[in-house]
PDB file of C-alpha atoms and ligand atoms in Angstrom:
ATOM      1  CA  UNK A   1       7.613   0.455  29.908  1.00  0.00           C
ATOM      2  CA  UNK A   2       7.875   3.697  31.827  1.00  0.00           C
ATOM      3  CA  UNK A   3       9.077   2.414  35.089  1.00  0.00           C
ATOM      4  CA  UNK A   4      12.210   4.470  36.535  1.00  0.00           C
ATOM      5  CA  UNK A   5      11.864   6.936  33.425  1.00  0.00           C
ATOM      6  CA  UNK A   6      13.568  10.061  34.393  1.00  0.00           C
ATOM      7  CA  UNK A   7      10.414  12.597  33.363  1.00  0.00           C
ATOM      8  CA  UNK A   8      10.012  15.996  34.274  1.00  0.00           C
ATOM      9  CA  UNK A   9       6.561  17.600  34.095  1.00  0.00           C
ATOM     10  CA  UNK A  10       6.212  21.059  33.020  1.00  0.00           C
ATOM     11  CA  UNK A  11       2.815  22.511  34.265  1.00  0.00           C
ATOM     12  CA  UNK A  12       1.774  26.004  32.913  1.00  0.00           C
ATOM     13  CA  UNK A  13      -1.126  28.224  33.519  1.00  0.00           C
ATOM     14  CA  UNK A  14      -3.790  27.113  31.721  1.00  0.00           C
ATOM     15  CA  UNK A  15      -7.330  25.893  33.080  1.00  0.00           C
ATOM     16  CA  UNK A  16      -6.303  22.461  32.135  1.00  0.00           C
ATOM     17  CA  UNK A  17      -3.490  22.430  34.640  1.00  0.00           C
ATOM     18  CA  UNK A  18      -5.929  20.917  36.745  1.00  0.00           C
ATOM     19  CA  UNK A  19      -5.591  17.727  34.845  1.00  0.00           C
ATOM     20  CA  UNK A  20      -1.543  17.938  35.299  1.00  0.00           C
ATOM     21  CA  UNK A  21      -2.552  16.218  38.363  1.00  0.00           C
ATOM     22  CA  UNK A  22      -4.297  13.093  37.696  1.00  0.00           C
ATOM     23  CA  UNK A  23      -1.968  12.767  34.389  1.00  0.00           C
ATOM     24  CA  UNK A  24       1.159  12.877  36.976  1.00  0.00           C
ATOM     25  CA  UNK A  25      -1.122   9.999  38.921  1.00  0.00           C
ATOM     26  CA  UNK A  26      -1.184   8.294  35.462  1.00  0.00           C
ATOM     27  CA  UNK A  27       2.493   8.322  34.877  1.00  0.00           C
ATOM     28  CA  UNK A  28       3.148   7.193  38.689  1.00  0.00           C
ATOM     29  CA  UNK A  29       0.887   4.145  38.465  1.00  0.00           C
ATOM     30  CA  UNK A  30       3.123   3.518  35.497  1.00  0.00           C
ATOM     31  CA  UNK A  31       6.621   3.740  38.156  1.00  0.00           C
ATOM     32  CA  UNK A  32       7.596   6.823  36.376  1.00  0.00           C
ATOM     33  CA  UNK A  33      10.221   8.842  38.365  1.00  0.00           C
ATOM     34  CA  UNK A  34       8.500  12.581  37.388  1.00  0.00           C
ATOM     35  CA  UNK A  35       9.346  15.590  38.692  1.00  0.00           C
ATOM     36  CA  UNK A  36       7.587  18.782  38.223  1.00  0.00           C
ATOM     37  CA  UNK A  37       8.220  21.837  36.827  1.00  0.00           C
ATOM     38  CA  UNK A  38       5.613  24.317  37.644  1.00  0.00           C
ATOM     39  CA  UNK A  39       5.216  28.252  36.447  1.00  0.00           C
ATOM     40  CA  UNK A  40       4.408  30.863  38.312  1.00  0.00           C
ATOM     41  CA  UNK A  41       0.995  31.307  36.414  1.00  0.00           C
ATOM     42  CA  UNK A  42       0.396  27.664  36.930  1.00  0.00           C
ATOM     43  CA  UNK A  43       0.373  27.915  40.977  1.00  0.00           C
ATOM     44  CA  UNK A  44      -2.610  30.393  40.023  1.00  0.00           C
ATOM     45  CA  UNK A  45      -4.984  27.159  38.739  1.00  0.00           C
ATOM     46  CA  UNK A  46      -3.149  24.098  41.185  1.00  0.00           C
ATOM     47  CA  UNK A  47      -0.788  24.278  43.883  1.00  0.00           C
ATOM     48  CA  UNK A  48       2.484  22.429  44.437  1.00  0.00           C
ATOM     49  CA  UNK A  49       1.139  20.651  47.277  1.00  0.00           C
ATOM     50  CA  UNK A  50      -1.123  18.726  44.988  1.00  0.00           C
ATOM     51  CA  UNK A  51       1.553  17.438  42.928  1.00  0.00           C
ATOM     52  CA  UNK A  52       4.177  17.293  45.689  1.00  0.00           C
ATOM     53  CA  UNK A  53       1.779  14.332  46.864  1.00  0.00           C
ATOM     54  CA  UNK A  54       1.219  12.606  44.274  1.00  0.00           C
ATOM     55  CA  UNK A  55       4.712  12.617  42.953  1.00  0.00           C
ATOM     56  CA  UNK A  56       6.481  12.135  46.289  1.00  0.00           C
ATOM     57  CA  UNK A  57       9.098  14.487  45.002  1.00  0.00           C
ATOM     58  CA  UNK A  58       9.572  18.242  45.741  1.00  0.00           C
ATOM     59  CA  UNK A  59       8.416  20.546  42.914  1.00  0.00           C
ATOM     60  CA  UNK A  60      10.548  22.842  41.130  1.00  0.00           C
ATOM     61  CA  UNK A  61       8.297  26.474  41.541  1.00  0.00           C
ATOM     62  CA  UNK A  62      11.194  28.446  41.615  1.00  0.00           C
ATOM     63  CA  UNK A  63      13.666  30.305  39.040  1.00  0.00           C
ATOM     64  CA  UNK A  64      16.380  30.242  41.669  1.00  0.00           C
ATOM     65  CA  UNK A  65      16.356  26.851  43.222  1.00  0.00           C
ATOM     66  CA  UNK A  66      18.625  24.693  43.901  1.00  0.00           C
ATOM     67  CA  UNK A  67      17.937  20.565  43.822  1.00  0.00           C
ATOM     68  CA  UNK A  68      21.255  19.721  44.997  1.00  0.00           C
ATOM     69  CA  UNK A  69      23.692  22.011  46.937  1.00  0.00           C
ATOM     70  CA  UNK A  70      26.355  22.056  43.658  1.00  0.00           C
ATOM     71  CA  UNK A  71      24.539  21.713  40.981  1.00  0.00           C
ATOM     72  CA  UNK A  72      22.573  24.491  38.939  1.00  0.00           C
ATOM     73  CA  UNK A  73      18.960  22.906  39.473  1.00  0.00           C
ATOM     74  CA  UNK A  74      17.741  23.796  35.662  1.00  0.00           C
ATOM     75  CA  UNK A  75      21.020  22.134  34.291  1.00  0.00           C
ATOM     76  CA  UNK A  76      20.677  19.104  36.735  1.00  0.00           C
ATOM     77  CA  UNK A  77      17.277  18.524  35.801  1.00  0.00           C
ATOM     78  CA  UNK A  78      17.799  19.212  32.062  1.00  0.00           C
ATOM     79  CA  UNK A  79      20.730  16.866  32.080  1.00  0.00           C
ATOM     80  CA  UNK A  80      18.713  13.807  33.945  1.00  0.00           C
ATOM     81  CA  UNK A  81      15.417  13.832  32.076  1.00  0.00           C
ATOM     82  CA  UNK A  82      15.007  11.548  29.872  1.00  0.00           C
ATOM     83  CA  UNK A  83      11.446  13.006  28.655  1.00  0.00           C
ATOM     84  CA  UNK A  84      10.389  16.825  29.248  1.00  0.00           C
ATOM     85  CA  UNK A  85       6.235  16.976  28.541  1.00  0.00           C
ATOM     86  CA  UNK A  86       4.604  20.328  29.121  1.00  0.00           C
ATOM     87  CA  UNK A  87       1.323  19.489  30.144  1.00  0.00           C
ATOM     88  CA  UNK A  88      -0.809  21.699  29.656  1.00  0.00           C
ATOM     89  CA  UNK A  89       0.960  23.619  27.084  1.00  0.00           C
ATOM     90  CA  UNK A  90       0.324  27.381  27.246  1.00  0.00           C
ATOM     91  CA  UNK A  91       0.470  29.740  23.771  1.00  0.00           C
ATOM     92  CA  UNK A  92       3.333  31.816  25.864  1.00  0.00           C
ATOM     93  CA  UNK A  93       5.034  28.903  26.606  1.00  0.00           C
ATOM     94  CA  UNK A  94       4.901  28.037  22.910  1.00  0.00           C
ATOM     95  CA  UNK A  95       5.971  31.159  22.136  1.00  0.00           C
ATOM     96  CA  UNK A  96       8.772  31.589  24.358  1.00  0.00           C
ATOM     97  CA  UNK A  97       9.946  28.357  23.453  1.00  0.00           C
ATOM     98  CA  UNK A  98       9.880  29.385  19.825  1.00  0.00           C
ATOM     99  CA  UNK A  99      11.687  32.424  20.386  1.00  0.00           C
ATOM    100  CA  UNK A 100      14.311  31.285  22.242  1.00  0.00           C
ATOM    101  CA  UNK A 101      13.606  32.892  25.569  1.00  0.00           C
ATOM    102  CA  UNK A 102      14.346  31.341  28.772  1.00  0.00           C
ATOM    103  CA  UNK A 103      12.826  33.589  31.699  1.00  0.00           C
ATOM    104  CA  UNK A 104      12.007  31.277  33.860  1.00  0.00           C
ATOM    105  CA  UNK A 105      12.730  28.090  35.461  1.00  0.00           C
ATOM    106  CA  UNK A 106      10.473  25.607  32.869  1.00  0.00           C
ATOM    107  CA  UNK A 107      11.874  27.787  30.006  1.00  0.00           C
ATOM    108  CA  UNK A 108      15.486  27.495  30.832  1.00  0.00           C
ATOM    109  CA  UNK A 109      15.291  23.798  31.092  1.00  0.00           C
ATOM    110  CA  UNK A 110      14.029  22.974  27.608  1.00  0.00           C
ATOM    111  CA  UNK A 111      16.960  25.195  26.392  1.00  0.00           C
ATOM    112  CA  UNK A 112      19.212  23.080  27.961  1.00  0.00           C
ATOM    113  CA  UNK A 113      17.575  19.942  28.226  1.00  0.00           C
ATOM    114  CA  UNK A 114      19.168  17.505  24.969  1.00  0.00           C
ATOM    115  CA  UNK A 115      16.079  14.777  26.100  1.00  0.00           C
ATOM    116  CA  UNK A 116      13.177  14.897  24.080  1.00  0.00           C
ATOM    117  CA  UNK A 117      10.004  17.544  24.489  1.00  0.00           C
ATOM    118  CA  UNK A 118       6.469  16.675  24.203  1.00  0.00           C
ATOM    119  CA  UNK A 119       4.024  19.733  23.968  1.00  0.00           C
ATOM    120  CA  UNK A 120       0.353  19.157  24.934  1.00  0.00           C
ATOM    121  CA  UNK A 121      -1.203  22.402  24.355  1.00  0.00           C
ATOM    122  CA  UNK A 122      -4.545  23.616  25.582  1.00  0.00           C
ATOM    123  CA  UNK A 123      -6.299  26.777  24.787  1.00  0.00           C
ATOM    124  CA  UNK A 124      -9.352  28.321  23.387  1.00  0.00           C
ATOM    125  CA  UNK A 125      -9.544  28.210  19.504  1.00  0.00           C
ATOM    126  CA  UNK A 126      -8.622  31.403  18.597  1.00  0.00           C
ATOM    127  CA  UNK A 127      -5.989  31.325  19.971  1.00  0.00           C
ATOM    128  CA  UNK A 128      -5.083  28.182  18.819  1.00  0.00           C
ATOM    129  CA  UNK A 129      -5.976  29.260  15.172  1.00  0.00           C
ATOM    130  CA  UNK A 130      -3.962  33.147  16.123  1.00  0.00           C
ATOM    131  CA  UNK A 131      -1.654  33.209  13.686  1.00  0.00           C
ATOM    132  CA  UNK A 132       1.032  33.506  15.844  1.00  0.00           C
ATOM    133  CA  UNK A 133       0.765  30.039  17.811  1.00  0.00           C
ATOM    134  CA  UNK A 134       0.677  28.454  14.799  1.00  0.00           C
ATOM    135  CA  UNK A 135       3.711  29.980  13.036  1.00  0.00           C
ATOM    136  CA  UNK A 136       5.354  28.617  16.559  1.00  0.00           C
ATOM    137  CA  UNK A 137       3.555  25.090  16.485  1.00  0.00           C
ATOM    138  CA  UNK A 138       5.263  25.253  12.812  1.00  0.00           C
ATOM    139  CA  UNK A 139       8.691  26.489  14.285  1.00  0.00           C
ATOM    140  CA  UNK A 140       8.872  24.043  17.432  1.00  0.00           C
ATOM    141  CA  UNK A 141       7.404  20.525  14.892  1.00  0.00           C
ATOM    142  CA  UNK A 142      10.654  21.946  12.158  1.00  0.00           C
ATOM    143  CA  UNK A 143      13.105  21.889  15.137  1.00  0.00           C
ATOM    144  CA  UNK A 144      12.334  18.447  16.339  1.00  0.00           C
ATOM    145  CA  UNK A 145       9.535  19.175  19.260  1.00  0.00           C
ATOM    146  CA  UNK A 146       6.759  16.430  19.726  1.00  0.00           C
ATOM    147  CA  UNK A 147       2.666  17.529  19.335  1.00  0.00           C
ATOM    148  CA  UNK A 148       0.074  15.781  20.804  1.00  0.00           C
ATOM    149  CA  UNK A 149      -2.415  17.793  19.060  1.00  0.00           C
ATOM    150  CA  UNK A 150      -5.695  19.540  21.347  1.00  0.00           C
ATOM    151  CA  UNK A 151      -8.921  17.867  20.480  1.00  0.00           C
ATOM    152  CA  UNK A 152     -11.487  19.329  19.759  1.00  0.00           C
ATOM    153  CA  UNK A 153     -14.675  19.684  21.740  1.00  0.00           C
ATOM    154  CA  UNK A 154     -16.375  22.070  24.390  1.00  0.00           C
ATOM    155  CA  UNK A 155     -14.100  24.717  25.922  1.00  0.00           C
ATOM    156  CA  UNK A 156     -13.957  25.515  29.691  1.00  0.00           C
ATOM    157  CA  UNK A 157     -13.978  28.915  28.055  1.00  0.00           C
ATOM    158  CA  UNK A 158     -17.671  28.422  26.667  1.00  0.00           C
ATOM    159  CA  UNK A 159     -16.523  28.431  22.731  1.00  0.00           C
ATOM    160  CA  UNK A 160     -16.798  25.325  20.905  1.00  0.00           C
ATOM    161  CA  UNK A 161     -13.711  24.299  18.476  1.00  0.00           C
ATOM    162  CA  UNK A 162      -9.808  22.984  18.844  1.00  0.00           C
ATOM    163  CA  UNK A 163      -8.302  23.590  21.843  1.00  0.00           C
ATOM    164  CA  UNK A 164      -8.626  20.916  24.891  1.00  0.00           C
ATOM    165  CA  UNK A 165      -5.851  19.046  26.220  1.00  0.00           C
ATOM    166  CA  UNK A 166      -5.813  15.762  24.306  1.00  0.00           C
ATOM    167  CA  UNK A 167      -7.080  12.660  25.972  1.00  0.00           C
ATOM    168  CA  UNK A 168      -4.960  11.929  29.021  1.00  0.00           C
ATOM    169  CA  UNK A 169      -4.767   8.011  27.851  1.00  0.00           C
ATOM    170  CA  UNK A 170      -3.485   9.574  24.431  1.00  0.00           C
ATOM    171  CA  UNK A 171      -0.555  11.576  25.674  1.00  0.00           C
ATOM    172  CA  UNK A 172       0.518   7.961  27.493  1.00  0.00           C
ATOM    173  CA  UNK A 173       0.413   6.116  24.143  1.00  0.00           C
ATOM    174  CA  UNK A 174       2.318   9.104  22.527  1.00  0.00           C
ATOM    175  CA  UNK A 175       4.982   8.558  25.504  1.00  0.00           C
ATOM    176  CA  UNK A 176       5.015   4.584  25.288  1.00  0.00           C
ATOM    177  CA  UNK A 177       5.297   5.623  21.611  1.00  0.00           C
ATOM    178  CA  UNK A 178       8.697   8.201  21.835  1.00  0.00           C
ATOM    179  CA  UNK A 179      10.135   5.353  24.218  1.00  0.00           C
ATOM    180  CA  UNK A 180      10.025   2.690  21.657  1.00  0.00           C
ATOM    181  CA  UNK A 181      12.739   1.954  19.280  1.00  0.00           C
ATOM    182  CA  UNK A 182      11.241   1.540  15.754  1.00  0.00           C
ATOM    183  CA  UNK A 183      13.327  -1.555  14.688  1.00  0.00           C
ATOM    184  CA  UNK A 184      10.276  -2.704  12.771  1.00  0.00           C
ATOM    185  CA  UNK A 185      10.261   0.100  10.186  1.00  0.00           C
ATOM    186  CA  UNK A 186       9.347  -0.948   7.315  1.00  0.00           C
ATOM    187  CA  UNK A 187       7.414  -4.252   8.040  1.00  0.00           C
ATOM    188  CA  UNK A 188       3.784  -4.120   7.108  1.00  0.00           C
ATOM    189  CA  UNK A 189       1.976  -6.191   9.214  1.00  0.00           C
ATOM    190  CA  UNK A 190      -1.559  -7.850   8.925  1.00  0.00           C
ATOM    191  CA  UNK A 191      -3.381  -8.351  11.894  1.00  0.00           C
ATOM    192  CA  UNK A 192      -6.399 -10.506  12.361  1.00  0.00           C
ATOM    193  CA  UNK A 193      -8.513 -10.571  15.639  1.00  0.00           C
ATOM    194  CA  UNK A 194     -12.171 -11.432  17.238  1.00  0.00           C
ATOM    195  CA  UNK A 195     -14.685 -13.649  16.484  1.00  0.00           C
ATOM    196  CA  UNK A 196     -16.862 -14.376  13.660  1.00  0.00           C
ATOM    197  CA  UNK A 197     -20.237 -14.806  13.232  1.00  0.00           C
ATOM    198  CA  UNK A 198     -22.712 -16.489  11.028  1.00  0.00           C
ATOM    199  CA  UNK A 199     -25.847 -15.760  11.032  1.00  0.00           C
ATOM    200  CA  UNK A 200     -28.654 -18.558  11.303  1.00  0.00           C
ATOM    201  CA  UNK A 201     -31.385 -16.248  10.669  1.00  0.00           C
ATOM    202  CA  UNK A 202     -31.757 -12.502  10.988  1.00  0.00           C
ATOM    203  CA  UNK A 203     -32.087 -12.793  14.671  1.00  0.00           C
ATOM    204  CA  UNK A 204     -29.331 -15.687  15.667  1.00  0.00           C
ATOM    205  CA  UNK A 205     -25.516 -16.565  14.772  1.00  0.00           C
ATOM    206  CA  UNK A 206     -23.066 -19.183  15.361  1.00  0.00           C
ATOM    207  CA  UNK A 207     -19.673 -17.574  16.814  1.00  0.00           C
ATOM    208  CA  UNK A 208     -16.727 -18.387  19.198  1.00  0.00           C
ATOM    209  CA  UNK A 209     -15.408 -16.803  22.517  1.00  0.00           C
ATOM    210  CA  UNK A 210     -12.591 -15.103  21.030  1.00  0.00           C
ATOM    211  CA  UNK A 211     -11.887 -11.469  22.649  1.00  0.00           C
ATOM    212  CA  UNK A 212      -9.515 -10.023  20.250  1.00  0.00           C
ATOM    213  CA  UNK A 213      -7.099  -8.935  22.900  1.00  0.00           C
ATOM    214  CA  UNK A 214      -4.372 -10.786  21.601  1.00  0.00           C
ATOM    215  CA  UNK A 215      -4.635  -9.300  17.922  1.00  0.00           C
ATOM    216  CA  UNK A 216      -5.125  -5.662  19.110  1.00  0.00           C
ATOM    217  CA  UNK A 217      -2.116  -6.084  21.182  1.00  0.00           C
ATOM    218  CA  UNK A 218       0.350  -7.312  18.358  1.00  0.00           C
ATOM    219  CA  UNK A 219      -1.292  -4.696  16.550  1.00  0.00           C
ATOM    220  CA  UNK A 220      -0.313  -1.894  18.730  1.00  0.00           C
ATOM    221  CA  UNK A 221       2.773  -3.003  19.681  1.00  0.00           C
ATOM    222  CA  UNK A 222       3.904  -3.542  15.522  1.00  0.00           C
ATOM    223  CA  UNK A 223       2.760   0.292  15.272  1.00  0.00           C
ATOM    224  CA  UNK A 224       4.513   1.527  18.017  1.00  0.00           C
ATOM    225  CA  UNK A 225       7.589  -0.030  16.868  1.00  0.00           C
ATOM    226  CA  UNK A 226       7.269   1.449  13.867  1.00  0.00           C
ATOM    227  CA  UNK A 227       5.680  -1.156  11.360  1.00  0.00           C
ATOM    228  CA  UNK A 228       2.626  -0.515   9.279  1.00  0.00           C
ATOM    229  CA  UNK A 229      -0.358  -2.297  10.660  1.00  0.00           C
ATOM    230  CA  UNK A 230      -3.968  -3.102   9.322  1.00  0.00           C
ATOM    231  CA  UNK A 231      -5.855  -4.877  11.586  1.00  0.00           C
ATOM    232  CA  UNK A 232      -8.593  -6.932  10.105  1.00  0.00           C
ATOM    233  CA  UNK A 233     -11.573  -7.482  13.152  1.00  0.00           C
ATOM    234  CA  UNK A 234     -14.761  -9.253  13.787  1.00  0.00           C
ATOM    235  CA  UNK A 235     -17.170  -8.026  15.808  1.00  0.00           C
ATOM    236  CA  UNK A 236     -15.126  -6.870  19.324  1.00  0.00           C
ATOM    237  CA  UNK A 237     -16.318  -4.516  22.284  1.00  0.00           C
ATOM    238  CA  UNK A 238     -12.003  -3.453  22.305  1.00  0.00           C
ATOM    239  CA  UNK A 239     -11.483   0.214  21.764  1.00  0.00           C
ATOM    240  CA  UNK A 240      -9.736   0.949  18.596  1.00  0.00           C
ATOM    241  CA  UNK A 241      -6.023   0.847  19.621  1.00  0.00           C
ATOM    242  CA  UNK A 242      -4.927   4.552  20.440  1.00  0.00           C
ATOM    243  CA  UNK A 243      -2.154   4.545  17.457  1.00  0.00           C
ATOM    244  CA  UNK A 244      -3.846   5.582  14.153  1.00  0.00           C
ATOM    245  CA  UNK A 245      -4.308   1.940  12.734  1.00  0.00           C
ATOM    246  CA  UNK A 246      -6.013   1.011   9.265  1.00  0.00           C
ATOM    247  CA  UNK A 247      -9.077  -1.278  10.870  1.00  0.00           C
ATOM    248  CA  UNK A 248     -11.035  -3.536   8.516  1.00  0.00           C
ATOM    249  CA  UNK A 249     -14.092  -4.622  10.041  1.00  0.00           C
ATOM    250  CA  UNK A 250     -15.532  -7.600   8.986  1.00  0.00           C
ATOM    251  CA  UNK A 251     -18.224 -10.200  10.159  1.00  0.00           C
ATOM    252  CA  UNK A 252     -17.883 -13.392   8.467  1.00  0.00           C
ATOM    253  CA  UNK A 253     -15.598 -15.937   8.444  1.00  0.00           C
ATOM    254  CA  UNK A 254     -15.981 -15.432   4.585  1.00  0.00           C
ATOM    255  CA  UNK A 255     -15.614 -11.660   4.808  1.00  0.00           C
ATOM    256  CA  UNK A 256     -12.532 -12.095   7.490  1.00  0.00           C
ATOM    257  CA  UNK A 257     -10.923 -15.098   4.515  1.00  0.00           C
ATOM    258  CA  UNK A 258     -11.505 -12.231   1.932  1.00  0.00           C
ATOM    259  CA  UNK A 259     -10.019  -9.261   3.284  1.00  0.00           C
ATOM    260  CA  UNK A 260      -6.979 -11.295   4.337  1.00  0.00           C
ATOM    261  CA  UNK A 261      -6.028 -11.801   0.941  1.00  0.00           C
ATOM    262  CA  UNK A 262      -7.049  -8.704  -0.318  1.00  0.00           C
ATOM    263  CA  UNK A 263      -4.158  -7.405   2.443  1.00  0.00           C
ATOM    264  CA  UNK A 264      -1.889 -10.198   1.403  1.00  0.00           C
ATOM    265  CA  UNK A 265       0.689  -9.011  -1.450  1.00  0.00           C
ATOM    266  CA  UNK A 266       0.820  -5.255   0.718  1.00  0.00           C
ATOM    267  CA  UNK A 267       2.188  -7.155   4.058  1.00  0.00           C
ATOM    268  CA  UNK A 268       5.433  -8.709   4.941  1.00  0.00           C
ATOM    269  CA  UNK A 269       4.527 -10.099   8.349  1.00  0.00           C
ATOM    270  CA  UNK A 270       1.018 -11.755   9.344  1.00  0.00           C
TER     271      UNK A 270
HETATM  272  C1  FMN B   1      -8.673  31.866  33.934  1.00  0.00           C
HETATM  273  C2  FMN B   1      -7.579  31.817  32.917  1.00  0.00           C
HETATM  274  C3  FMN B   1      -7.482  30.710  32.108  1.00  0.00           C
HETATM  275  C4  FMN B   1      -6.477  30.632  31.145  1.00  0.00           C
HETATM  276  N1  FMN B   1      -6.394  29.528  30.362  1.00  0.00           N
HETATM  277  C5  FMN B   1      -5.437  29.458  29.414  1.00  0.00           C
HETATM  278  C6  FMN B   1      -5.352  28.320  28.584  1.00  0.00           C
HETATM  279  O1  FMN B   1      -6.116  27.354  28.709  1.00  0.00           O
HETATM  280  N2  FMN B   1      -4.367  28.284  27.643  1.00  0.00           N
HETATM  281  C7  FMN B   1      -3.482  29.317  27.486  1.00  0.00           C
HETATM  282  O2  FMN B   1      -2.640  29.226  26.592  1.00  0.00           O
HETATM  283  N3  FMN B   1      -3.538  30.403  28.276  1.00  0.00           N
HETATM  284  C8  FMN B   1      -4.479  30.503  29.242  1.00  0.00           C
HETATM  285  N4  FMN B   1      -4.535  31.610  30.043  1.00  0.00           N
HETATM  286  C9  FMN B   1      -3.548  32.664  29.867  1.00  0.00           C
HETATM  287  C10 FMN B   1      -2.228  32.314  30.561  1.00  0.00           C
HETATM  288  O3  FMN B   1      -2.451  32.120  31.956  1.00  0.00           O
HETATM  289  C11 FMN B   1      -1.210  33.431  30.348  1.00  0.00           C
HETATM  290  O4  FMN B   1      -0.883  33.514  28.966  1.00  0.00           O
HETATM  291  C12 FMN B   1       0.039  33.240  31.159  1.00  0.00           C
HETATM  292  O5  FMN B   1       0.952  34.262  30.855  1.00  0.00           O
HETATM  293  C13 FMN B   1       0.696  31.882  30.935  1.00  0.00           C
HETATM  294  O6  FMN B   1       1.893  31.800  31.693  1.00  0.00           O
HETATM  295  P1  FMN B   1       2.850  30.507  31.675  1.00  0.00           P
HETATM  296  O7  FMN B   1       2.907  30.029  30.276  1.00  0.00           O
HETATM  297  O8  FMN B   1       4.171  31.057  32.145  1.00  0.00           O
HETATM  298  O9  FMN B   1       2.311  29.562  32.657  1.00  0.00           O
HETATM  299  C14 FMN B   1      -5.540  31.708  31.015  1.00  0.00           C
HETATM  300  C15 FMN B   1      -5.643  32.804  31.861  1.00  0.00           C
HETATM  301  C16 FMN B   1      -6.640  32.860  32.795  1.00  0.00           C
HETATM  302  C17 FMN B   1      -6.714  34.063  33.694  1.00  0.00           C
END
């Protein structure tokens, strides 16, 4: 889905700009054309080398520089992105972005970029909570920005709270996700997948080989393409699918027969 994608990769200077590089691997393996975008704070953390390699493209570390002899570099890359995704996302970046100020080469491309911007910020939780990034969270998610929210967990900063960089295998799905047209809106789909089992005794059960691959898979792609999904499952060792996704688990074929038509009158497609 993301081969030859135009992307450009906007690394800032957080600690997580460390993971800027295998995400850039991530997008590769996926035949991505990326090209990144770092700031000067961000060669503090990585260098350009790193992603230089791994992106087989020269990186953009300077205000001034020119891609092709013509052409404004900022405006040429602004004009063939297809995606911008800051990665990590710092609280100045959000700021300046908020506040309209483009100092700097990563800046001055998403003012003129017209593709879409995905923000993955990372930063300890106060400043997270400050007041101030989140009047600018509110500003950029009002002016048509894209969030893939921090998670929450242990900070490289020692605090516990909100703050890391979202899963790396998130930010893909949210990518897939903006790349999809949504020309199921407004289907509600019912999904069944897995096995079954039924127990013999409180020890043994009868089942069948199913995987539930095939189920998760329509499930994911119905959400992505913007239909309403629950996904009724037996007993599966699949992940949940990344998308948020209503999941009924069940055991029993009786228990699978039941919530089916419980789900019935809600769904237009099963
Ligand atoms: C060791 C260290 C780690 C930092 N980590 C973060 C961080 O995770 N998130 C953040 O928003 N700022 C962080 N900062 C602060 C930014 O580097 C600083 O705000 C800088 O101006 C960001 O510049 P940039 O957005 O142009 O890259 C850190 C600073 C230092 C010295």
């Amino acid at each position: 889905m993301l081969k030859g994608k135009e992307i450009v990769l906007g690394v800032t200077g957080g600690i997580a700009a460390y993971k800027a590089a295998e995400f850039l691997r991530l997008l590769v393996k996926r035949e991505a054309s990326v090209h990144v975008v770092m700031t000067r704070n961000a060669q503090e953390f990585v260098t350009p080398l790193t992603f230089q390699t791994l992106s087989g493209k020269p990186v953009v570390t300077d205000p001034f520089a020119l891609i092709q002899d013509e052409k404004i570099a900022h405006i040429a890359l602004a004009d063939l992105a297809e995606l911008v995704v800051i990665l990590p996302a710092t609280a100045n970046i959000l700021g300046k972005i908020a506040a309209g100020i483009a100092d700097d080469f990563l800046s001055t491309l998403v003012m003129a970029t017209r593709a879409p911007v995905l923000l993955a910020p990372s930063m300890n939780v106060n400043m997270w909570e400050s007041a101030a990034v989140k009047k600018n969270v509110e500003i950029l998610i009002q002016r048509g920005f894209h969030f893939i929210e921090p998670g929450e967990g242990e900070l490289a900063c020692g605090w516990y709270g909100k703050g890391r960089l979202a899963e790396l295998e998130d930010v893909i799905e949210k990518i897939e996700d903006l790349f999809t047209e949504k020309d199921l809106a407004g289907e509600r789909f019912l999904v069944t997948a897995g096995p079954t089992q039924e127990p013999i005794d409180p020890v043994r059960f009868l089942t069948n080989r199913s995987s539930g691959k095939m189920g998760y898979a329509l499930a994911l792609m119905a959400k992505r393409r913007g239909g309403e999904v629950v996904l009724i499952s037996g007993p599966t060792s699949l992940r949940p699918p990344r998308p948020v996704i209503r999941i009924v688990s069940v055991r029993t074929a009786e228990e699978m027969r039941k919530a089916v038509s419980e789900h019935l009158p809600w769904s237009t497609v099963v």
